Structures are given as C-alpha cells and as structure tokens.
mmCIF file of N, CA, C and O in Angstrom:
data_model
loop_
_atom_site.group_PDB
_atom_site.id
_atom_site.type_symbol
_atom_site.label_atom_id
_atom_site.label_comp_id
_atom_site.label_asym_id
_atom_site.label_seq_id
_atom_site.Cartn_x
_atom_site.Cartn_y
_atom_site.Cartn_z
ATOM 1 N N UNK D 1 0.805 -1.182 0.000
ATOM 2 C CA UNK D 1 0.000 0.000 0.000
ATOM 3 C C UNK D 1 0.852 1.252 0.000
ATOM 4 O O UNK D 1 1.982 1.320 0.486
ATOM 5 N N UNK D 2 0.216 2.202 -0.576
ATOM 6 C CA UNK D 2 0.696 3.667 -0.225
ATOM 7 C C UNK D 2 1.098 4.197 0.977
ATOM 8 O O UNK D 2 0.355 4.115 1.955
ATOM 9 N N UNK D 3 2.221 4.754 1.041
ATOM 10 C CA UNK D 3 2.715 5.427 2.621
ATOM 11 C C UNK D 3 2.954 6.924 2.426
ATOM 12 O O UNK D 3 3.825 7.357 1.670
ATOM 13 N N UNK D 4 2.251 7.581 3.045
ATOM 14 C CA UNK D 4 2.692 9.215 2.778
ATOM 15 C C UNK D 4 2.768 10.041 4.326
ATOM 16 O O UNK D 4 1.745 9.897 4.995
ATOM 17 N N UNK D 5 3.398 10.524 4.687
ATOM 18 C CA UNK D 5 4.303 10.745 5.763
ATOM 19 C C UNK D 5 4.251 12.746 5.850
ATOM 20 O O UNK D 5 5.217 13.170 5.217
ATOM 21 N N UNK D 6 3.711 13.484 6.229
ATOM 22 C CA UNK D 6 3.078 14.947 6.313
ATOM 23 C C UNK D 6 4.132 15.480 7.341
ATOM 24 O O UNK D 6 4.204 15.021 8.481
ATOM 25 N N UNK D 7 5.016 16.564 6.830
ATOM 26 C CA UNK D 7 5.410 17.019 7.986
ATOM 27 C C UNK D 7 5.359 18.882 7.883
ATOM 28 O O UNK D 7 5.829 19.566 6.974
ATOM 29 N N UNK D 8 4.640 19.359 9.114
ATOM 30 C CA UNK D 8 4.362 20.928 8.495
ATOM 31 C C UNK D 8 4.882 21.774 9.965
ATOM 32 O O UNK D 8 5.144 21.360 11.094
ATOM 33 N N UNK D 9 4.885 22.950 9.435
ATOM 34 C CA UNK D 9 5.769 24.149 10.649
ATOM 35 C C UNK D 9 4.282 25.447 10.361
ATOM 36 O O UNK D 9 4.110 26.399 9.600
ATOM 37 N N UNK D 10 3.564 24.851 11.333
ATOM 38 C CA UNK D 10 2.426 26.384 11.395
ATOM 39 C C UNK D 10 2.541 27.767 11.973
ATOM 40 O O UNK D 10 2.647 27.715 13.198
ATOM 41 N N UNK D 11 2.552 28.879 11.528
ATOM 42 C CA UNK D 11 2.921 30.115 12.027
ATOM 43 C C UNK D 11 1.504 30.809 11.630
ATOM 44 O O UNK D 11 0.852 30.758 10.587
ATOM 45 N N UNK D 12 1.225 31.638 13.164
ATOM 46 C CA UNK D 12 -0.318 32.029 13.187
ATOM 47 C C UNK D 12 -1.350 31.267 12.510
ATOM 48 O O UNK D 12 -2.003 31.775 11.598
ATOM 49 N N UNK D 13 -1.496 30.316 12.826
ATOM 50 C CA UNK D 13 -2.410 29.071 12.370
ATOM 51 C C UNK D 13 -2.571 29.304 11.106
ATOM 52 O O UNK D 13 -3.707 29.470 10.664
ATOM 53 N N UNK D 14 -1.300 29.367 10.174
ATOM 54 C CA UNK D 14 -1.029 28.734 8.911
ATOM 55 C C UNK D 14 0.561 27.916 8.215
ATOM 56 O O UNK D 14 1.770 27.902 8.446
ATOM 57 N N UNK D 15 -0.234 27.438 7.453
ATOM 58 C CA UNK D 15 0.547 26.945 6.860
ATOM 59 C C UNK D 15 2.549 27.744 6.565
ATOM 60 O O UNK D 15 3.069 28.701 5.992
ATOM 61 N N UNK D 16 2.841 26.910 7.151
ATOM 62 C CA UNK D 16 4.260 28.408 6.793
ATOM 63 C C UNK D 16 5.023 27.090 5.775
ATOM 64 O O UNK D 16 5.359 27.558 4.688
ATOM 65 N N UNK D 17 5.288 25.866 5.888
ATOM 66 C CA UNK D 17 6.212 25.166 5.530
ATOM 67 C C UNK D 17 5.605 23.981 5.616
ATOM 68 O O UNK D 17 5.175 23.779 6.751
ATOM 69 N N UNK D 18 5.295 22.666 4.455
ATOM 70 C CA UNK D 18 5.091 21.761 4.433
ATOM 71 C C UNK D 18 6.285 20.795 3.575
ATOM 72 O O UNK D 18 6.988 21.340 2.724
ATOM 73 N N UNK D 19 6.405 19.599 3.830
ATOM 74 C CA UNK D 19 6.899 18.508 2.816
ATOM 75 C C UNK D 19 6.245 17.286 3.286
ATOM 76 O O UNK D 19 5.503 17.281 4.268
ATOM 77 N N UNK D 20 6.550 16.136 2.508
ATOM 78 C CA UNK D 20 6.068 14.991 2.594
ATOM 79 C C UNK D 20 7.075 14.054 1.758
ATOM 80 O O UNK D 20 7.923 14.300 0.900
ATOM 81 N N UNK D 21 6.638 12.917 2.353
ATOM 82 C CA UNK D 21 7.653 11.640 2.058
ATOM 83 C C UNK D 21 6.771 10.476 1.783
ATOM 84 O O UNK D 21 5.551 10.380 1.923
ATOM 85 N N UNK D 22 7.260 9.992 1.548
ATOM 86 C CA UNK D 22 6.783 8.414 1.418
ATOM 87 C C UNK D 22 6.777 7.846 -0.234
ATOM 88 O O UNK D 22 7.143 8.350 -1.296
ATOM 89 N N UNK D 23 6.142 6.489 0.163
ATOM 90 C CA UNK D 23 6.432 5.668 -1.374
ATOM 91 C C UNK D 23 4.701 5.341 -1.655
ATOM 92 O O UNK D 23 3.708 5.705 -1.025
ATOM 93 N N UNK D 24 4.818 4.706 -2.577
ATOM 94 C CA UNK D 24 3.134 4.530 -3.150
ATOM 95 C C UNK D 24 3.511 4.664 -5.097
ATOM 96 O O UNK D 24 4.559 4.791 -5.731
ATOM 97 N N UNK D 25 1.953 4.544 -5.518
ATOM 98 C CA UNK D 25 1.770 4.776 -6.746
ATOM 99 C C UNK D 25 2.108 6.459 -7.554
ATOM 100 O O UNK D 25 2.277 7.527 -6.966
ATOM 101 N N UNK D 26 2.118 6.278 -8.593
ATOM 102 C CA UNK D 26 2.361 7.796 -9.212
ATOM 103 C C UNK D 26 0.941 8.903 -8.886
ATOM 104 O O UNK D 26 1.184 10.091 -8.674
ATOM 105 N N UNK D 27 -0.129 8.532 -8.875
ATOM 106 C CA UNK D 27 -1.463 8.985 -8.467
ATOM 107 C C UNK D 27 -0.915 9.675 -7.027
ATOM 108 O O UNK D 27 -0.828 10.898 -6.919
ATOM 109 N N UNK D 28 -0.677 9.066 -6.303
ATOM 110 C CA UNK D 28 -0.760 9.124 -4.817
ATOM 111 C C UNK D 28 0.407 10.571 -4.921
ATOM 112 O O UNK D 28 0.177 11.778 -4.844
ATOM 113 N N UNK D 29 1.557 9.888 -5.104
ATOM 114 C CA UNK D 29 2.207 10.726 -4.772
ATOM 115 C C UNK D 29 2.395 12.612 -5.826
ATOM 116 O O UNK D 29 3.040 13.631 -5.579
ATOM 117 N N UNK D 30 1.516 12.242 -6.886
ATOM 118 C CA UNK D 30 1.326 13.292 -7.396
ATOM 119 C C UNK D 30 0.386 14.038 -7.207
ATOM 120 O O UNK D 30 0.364 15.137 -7.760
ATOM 121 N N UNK D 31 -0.677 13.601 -6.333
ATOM 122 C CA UNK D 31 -1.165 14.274 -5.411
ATOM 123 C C UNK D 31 -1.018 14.823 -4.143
ATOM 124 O O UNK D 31 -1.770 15.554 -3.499
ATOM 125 N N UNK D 32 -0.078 14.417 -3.924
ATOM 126 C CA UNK D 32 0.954 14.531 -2.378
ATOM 127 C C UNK D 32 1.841 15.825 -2.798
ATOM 128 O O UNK D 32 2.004 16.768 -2.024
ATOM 129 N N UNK D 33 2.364 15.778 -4.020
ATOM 130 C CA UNK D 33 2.950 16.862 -4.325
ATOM 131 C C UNK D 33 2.000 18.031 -4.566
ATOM 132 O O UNK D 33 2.302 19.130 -4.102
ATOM 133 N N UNK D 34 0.688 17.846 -5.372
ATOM 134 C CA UNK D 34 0.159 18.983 -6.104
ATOM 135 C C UNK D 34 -0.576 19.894 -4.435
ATOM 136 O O UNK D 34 -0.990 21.040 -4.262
ATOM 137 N N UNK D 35 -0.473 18.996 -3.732
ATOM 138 C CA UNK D 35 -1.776 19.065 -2.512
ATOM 139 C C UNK D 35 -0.825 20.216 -1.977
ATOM 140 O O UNK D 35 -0.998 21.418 -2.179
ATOM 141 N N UNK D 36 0.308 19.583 -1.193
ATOM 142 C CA UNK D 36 1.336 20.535 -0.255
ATOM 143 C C UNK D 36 1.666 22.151 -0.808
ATOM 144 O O UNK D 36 1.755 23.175 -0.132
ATOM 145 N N UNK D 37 1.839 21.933 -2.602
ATOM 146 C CA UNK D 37 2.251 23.150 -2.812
ATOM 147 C C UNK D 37 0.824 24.069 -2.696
ATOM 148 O O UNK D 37 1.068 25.265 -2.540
ATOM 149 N N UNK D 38 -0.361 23.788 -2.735
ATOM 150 C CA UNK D 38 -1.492 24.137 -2.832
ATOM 151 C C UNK D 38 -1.831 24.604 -1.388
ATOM 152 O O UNK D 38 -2.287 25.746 -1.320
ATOM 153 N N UNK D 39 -1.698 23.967 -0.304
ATOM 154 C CA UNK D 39 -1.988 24.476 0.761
ATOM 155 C C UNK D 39 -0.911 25.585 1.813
ATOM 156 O O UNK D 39 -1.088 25.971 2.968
ATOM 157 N N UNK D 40 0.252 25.865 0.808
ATOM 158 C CA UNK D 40 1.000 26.624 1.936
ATOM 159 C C UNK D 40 0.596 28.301 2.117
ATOM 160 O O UNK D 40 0.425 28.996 1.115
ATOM 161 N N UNK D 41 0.508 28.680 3.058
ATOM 162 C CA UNK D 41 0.085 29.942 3.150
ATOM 163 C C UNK D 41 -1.576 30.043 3.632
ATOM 164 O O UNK D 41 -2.079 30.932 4.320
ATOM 165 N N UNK D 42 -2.121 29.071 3.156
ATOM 166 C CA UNK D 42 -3.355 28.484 3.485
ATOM 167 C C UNK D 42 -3.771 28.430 5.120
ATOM 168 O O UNK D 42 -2.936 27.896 5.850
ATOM 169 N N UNK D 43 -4.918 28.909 5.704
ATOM 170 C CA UNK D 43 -5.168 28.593 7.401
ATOM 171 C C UNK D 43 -5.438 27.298 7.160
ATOM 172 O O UNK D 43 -5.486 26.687 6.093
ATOM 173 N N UNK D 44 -5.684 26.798 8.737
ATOM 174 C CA UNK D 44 -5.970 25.391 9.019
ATOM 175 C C UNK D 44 -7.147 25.454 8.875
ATOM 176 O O UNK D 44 -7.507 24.550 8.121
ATOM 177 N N UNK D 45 -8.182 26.229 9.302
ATOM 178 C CA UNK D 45 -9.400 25.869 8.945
ATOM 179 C C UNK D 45 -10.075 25.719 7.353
ATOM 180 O O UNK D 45 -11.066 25.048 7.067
ATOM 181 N N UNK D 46 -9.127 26.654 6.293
ATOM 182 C CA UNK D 46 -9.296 26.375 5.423
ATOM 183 C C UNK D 46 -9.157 24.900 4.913
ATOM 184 O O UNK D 46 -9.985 24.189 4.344
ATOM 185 N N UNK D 47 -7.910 24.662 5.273
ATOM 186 C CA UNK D 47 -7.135 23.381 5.030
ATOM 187 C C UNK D 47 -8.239 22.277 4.974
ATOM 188 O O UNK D 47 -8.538 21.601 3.991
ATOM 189 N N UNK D 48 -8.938 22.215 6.577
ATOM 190 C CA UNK D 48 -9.837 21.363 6.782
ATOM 191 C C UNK D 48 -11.297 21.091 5.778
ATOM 192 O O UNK D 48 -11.924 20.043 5.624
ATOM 193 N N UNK D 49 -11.576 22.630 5.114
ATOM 194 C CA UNK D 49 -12.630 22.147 4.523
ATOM 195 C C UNK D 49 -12.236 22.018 2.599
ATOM 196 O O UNK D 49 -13.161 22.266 1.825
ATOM 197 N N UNK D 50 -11.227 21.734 2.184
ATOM 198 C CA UNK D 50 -11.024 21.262 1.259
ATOM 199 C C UNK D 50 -11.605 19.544 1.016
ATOM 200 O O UNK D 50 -11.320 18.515 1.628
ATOM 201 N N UNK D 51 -12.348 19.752 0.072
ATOM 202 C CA UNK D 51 -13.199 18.580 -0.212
ATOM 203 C C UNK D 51 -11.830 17.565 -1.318
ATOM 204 O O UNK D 51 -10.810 17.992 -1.858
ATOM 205 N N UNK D 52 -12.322 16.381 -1.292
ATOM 206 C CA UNK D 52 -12.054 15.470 -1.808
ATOM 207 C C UNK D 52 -11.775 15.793 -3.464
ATOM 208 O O UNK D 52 -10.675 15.799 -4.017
ATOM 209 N N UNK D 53 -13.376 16.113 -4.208
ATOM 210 C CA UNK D 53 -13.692 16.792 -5.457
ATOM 211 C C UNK D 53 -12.406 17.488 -5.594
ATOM 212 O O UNK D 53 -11.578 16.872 -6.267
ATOM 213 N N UNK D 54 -11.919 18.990 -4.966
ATOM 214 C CA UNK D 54 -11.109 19.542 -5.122
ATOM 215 C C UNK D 54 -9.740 19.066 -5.907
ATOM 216 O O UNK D 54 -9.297 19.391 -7.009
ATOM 217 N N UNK D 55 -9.194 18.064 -4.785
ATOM 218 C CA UNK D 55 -7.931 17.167 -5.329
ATOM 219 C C UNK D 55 -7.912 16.648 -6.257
ATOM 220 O O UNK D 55 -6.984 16.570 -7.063
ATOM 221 N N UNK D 56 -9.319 16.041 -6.318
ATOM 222 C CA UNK D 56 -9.479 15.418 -8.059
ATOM 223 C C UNK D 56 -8.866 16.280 -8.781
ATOM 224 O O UNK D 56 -7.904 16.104 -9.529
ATOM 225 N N UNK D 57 -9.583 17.450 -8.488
ATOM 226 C CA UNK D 57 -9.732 18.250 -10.184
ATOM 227 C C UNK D 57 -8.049 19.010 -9.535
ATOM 228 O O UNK D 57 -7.919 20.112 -10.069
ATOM 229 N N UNK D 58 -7.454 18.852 -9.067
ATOM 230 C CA UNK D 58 -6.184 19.586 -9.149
ATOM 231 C C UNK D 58 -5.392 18.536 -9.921
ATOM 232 O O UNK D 58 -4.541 18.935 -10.716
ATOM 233 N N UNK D 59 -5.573 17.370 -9.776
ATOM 234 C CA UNK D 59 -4.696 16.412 -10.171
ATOM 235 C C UNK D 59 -4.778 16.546 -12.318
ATOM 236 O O UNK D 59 -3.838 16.529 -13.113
ATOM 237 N N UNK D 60 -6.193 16.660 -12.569
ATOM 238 C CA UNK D 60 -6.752 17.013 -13.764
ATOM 239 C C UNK D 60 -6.155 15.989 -14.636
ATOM 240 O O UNK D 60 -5.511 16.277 -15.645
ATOM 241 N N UNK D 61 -6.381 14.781 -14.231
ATOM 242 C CA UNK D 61 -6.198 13.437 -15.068
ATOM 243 C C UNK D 61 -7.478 12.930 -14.447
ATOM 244 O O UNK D 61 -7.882 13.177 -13.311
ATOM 245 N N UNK D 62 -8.228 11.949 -15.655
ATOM 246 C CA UNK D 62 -9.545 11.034 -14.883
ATOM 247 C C UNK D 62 -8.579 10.186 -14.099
ATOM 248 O O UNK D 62 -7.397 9.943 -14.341
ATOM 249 N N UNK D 63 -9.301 9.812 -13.164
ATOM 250 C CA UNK D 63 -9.214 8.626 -11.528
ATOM 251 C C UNK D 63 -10.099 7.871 -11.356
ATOM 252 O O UNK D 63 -11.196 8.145 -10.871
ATOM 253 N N UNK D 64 -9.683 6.717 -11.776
ATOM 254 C CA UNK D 64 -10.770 5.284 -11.786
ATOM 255 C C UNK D 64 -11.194 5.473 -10.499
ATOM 256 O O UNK D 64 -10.622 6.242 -9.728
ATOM 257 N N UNK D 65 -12.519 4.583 -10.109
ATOM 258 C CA UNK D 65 -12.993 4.770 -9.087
ATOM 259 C C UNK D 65 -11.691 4.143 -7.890
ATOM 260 O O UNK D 65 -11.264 4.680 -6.868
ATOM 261 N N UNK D 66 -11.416 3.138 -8.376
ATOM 262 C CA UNK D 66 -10.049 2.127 -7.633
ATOM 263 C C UNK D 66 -9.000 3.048 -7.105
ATOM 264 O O UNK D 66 -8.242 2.929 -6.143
ATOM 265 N N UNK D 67 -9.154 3.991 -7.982
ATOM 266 C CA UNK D 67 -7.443 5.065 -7.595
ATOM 267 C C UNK D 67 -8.132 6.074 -6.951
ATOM 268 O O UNK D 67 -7.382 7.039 -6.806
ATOM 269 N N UNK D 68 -9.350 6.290 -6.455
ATOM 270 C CA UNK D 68 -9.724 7.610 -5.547
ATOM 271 C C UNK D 68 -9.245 7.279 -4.228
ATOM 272 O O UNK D 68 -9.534 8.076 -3.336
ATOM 273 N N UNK D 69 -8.660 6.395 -3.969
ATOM 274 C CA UNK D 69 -8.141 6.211 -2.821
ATOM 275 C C UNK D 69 -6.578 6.612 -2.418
ATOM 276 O O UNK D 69 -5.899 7.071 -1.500
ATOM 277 N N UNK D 70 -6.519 6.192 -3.540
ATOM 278 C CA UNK D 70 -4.565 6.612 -3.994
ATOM 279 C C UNK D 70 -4.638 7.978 -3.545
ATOM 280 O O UNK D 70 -4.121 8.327 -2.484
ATOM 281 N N UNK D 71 -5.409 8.961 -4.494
ATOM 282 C CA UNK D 71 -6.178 10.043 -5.063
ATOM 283 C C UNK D 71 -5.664 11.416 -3.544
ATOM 284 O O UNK D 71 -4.874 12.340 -3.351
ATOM 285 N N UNK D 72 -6.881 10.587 -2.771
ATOM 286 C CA UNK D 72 -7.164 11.515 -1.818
ATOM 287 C C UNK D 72 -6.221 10.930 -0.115
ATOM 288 O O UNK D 72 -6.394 11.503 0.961
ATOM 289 N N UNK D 73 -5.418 9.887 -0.290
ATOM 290 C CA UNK D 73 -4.690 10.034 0.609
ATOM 291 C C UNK D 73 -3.581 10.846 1.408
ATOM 292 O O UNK D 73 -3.375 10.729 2.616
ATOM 293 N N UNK D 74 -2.874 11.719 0.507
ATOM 294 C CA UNK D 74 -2.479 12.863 1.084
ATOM 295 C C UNK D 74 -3.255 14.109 1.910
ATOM 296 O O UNK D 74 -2.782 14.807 2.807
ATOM 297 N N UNK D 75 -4.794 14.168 1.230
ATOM 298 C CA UNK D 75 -5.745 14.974 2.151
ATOM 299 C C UNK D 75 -5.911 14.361 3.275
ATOM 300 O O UNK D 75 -5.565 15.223 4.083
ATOM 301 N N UNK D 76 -6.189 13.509 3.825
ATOM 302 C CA UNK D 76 -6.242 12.091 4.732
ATOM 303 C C UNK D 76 -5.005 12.717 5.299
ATOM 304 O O UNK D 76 -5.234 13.553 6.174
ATOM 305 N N UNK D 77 -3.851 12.524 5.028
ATOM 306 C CA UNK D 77 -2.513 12.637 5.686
ATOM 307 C C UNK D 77 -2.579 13.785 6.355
ATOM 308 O O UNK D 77 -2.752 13.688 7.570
ATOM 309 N N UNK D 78 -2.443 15.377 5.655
ATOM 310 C CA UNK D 78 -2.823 16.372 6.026
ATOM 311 C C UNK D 78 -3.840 16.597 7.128
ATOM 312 O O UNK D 78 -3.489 16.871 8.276
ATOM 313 N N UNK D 79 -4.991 16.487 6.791
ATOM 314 C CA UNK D 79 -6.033 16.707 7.640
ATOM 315 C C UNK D 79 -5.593 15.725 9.239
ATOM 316 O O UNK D 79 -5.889 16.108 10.371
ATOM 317 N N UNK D 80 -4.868 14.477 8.917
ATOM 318 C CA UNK D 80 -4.753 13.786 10.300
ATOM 319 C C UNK D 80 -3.197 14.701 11.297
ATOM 320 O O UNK D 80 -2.952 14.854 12.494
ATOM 321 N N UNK D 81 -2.478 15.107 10.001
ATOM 322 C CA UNK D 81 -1.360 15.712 11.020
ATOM 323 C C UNK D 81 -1.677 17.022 11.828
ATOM 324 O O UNK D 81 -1.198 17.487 12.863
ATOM 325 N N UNK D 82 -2.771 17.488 10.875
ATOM 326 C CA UNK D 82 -3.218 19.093 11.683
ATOM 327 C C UNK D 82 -4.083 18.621 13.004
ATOM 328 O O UNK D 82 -3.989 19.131 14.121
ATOM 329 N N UNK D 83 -4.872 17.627 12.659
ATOM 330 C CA UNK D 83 -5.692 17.148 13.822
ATOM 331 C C UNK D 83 -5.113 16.787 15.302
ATOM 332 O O UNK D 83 -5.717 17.009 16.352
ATOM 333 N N UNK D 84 -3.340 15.963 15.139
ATOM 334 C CA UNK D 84 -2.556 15.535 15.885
ATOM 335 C C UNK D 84 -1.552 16.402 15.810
ATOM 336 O O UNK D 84 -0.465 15.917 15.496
ATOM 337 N N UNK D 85 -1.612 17.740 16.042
ATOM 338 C CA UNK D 85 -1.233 18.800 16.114
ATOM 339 C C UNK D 85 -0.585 19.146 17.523
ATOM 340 O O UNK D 85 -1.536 19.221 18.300
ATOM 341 N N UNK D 86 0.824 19.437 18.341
ATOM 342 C CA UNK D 86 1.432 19.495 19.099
ATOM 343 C C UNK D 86 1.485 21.057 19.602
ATOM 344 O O UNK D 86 2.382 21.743 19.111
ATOM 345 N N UNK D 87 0.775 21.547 20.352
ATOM 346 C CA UNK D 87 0.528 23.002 20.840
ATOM 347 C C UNK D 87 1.269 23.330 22.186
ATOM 348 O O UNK D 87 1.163 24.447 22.692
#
C-alpha cells in the first residue's frame, strides 16, 4: 500500500512550511505533491474544509474509481497531522 508521511511548521495558524515523504503509486504521490504546494500559506481551517472533489480536479487526469483512494490520501494525511497537532 501507499505510505505518505506529512510534515508541516504552522505560524499564526497557517501553513508556513510543508513537505512529505513516502512511497506509493504515481497517483498518490502526485497528489501529495500537487496538494502541499497548494496548501501553503493556506489557514488550518481552510485546510480542513477542502473537499475530496477539489484534489481530483487539481490532479486534472480522470481517476478510476479504484485510484480515488490513492487520489485523496495525502488529504487524509494532512487533515490527520493538523488534527494531531502538538501546541
């Protein structure tokens, strides 16, 4: 399976600095890339309500139903590191 690994530096509850790691399919991780550069500068609450749809259409290749999982696992990643957030 896909592994994608979120690591971010928030300044005034935004985004100041993200990267990410991990291995997986080309889907996955080209959404891992398109996602991070997309959310920096971005608040967290914004962050949070970025829909699924969204990523699709950033990625702007069709996504079998099979690969929406690939797809939207970096949002998944994101959304769980802000959630487990160290204050």
């Amino acid at each position: 399976g896909d592994d994608i690994k979120i690591q971010i530096i928030l300044k005034k509850n935004k985004i100041f600095e993200v990267k990410f790691g991990g291995h997986g399919c080309a889907i996955s991780q080209a959404s891992a890339s398109l996602l991070t550069d997309k959310i920096k500068n971005l608040s967290v609450d914004s962050i949070k309500k970025i829909s699924g749809k969204r990523v699709l259409n950033l990625l702007k290749i069709p996504i079998s139903h099979s690969r929406i999982k690939c797809a939207l696992l970096p949002l998944d990643a994101i959304i769980g590191a802000l959630e487990n957030k160290k204050c």
